[in-house]
Coordinates of C-alpha atoms in Angstrom, one line a residue:
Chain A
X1 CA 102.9 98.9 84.1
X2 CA 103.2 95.7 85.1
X3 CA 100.8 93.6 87.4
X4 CA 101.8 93.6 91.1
X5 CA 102.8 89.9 91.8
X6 CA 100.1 88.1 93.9
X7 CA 100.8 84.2 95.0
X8 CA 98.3 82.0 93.2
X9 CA 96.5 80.6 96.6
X10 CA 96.9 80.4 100.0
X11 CA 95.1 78.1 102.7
X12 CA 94.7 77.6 106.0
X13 CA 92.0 75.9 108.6
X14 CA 89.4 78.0 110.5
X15 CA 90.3 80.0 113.4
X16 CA 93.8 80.3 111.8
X17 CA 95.5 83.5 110.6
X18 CA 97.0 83.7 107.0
X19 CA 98.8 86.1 105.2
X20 CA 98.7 87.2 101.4
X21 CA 101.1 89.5 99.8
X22 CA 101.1 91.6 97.3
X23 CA 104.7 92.8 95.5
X24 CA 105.1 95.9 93.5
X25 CA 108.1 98.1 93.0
X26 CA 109.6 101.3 94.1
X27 CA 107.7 103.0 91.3
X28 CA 104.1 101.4 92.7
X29 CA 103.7 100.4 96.2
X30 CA 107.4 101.2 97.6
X31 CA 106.2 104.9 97.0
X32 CA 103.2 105.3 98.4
X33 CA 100.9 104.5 101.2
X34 CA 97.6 103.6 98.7
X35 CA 97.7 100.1 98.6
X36 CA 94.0 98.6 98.6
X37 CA 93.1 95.0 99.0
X38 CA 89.9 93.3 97.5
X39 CA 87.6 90.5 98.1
X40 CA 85.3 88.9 95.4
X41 CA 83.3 86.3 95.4
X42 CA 82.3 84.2 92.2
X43 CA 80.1 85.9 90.0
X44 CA 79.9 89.5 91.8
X45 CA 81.5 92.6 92.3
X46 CA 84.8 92.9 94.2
X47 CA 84.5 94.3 97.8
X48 CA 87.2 97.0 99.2
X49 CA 88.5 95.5 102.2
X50 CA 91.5 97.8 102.7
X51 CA 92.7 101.3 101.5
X52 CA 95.2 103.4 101.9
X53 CA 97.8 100.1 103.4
X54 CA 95.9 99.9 106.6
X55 CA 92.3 101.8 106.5
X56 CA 89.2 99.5 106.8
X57 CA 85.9 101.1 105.0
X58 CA 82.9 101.0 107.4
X59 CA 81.5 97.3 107.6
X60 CA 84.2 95.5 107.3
X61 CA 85.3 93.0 109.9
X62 CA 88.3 93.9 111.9
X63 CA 89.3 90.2 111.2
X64 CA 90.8 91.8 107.8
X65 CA 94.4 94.0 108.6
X66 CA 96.9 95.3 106.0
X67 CA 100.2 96.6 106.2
X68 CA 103.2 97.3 103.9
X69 CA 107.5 96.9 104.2
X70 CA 109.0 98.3 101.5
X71 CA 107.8 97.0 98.1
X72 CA 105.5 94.2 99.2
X73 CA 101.9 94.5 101.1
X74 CA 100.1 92.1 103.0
X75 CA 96.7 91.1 103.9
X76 CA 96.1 89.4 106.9
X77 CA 92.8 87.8 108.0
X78 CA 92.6 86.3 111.6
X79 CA 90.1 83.7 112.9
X80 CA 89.3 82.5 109.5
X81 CA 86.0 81.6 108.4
X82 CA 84.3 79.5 106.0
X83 CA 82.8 82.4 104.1
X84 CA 86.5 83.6 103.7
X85 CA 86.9 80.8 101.1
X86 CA 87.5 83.1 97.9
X87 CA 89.6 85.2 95.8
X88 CA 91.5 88.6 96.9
X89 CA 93.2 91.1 94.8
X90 CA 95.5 93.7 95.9
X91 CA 96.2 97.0 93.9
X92 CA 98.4 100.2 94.2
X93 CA 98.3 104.3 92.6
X94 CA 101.6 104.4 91.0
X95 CA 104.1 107.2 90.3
X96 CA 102.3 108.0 86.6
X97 CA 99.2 108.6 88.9
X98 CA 97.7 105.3 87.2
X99 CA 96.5 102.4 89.3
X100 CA 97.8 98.4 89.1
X101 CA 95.9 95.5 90.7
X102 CA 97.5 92.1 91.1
X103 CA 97.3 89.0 89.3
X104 CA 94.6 87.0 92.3
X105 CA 95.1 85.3 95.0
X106 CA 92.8 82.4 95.7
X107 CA 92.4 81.6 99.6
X108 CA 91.2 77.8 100.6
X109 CA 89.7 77.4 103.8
X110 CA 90.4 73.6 105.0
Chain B
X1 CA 73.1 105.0 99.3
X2 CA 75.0 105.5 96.0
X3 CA 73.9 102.9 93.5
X4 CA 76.3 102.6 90.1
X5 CA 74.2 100.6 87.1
X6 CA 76.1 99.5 83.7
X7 CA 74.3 99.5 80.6
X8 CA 75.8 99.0 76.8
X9 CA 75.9 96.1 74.6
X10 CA 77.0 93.2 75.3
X11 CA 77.9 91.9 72.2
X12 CA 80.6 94.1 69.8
X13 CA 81.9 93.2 66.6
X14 CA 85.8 93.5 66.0
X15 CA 87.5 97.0 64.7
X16 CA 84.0 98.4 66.3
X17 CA 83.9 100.9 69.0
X18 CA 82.5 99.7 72.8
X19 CA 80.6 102.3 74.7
X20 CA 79.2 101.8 77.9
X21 CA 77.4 103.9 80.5
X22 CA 77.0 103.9 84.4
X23 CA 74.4 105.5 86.0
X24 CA 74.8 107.0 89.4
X25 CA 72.1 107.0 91.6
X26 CA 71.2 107.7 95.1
X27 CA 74.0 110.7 95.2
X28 CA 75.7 113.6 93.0
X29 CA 78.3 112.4 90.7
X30 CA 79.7 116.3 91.5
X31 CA 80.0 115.4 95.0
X32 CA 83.6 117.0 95.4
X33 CA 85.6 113.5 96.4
X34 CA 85.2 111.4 94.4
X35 CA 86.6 109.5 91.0
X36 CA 84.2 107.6 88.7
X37 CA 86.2 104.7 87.1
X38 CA 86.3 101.6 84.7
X39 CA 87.6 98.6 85.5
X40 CA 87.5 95.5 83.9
X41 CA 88.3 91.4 83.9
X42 CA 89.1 89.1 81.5
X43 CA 87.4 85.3 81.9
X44 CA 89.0 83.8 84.6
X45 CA 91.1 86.4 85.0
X46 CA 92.4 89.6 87.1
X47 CA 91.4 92.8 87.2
X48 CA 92.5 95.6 84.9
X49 CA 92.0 99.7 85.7
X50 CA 91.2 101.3 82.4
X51 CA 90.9 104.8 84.0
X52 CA 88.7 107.0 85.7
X53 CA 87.3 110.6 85.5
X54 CA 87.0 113.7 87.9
X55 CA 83.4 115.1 87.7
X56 CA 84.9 118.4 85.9
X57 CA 86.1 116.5 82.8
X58 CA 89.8 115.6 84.0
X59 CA 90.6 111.7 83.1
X60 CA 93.4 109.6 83.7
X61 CA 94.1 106.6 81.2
X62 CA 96.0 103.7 81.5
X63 CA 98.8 103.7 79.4
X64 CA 98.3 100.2 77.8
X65 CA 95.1 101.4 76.8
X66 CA 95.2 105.1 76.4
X67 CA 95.1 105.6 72.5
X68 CA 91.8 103.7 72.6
X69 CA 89.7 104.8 75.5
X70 CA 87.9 107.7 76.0
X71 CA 86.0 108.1 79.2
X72 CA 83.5 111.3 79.5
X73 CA 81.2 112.8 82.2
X74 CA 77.6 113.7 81.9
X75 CA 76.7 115.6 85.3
X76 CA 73.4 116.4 84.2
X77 CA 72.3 113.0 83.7
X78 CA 74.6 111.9 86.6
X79 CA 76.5 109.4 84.6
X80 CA 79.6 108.4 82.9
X81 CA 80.1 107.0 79.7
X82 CA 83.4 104.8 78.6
X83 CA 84.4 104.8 74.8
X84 CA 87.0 101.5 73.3
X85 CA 87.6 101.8 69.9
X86 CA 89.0 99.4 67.5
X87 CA 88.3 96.5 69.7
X88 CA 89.6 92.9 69.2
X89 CA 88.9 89.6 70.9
X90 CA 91.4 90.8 73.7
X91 CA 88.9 92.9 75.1
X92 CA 86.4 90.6 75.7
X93 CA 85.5 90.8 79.4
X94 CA 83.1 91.9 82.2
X95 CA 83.2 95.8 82.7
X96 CA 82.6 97.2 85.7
X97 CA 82.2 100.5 86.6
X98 CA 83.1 102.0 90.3
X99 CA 83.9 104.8 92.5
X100 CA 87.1 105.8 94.1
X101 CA 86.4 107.4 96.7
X102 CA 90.1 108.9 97.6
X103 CA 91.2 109.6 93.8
X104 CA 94.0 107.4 95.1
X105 CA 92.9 103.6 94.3
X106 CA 89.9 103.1 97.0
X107 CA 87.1 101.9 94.3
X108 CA 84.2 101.3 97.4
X109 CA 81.4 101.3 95.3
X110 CA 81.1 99.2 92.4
X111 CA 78.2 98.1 90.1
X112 CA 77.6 94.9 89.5
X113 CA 79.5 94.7 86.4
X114 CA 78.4 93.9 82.6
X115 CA 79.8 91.2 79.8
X116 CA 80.8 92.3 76.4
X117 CA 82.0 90.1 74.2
X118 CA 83.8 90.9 70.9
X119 CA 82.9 88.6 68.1
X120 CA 81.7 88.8 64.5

């Protein structure tokens, strides 16, 4: 499959909300509700953030919110922070029962 | 807490075969839920699922890499093993193993990934 389409960055100042989105197809993430999102910070492991389009695991800050319309989810963190300065990846179960992540996006904090 | 621990070379020579192992620790890898799963990412790059495994046997593949990989279960030793064969230099990149903890693309724990490199 292909890669679900990620922009390359995004900014925005602290305290500010931004948005990141994540587009798939029909065949991906327009046909179910498993979209995860993903933060990882240089050198480590990647984080889950999001599952299942909306669900946040135990720890994470309600700052972090997803959601989905039609082919493309989004990630949207409010109030943003300093430590939020860092890359995010989205991914999605498909129809084959395989999984696809997205290409990266890199968020600049101002 | 469940710990996940990657161990393998970390240097393969082309046409070889890459076989890592993660090691589960501070649960069961039986525990009913769950999905044990290789991911990896190229320098620089994105991520990319290479498949996981159910703790009776079952495994899922991606396609792009299916006639390559084999991914096995060892519950007595509470670990899973991934096999690549005929690598090239395209599969140079930092392996990680993790757990899904859905079976539906939630990978919550992941270890803190390994680099192999392919060169002769």
């Amino acid at each position: 499959q292909s890669a679900l389409t990620q922009s390359a960055s995004v900014s925005g100042s602290p305290g500010q909300s931004i948005t990141i989105s994540c587009t798939g197809t029909s065949s991906d993430v327009g046909d179910y509700n498993y979209v995860s999102w993903y933060q990882q910070h240089p050198g480590k492991a990647p984080k889950l953030l999001i599952y299942d389009v909306t669900d946040r695991p135990s720890g994470v800050s309600s700052r972090f919110s997803g959601s989905k319309s039609g082919n493309t989810a989004s990630l949207t963190i409010s109030g943003l922070q300093a430590e939020d300065e860092t890359d995010y990846f989205c991914s999605s179960y498909t129809s084959s029962g395989h999984v696809v992540f997205g290409g990266g996006t890199r968020l600049t904090v101002l | 807490q469940v710990q996940l621990q990657e161990s393998g070379p970390g240097l393969v020579k082309p046409s070889q075969t890459l076989s890592l192992t993660c090691n589960v620790s501070g649960g069961s890898i039986s525990s009913g839920t769950y999905y044990w799963s290789w991911i990896r990412q190229h320098p620089g790059g994105g991520l990319e699922w290479i498949g996981y495994i159910y703790y009776s046997g079952s495994a899922y593949y991606n396609p792009s890499l299916k006639s390559r990989i084999t991914i096995s279960v060892d519950t007595s030793k509470n670990q899973f093993s991934l096999e690549l064969s005929s690598v090239t230099a395209a599969d140079t990149a930092v392996y990680y193993c993790a757990r899904d903890r859905t079976g539906y693309n939630a990978f919550d724990i992941w270890g803190r990934g390994t680099m192999v490199a392919v060169s002769s």
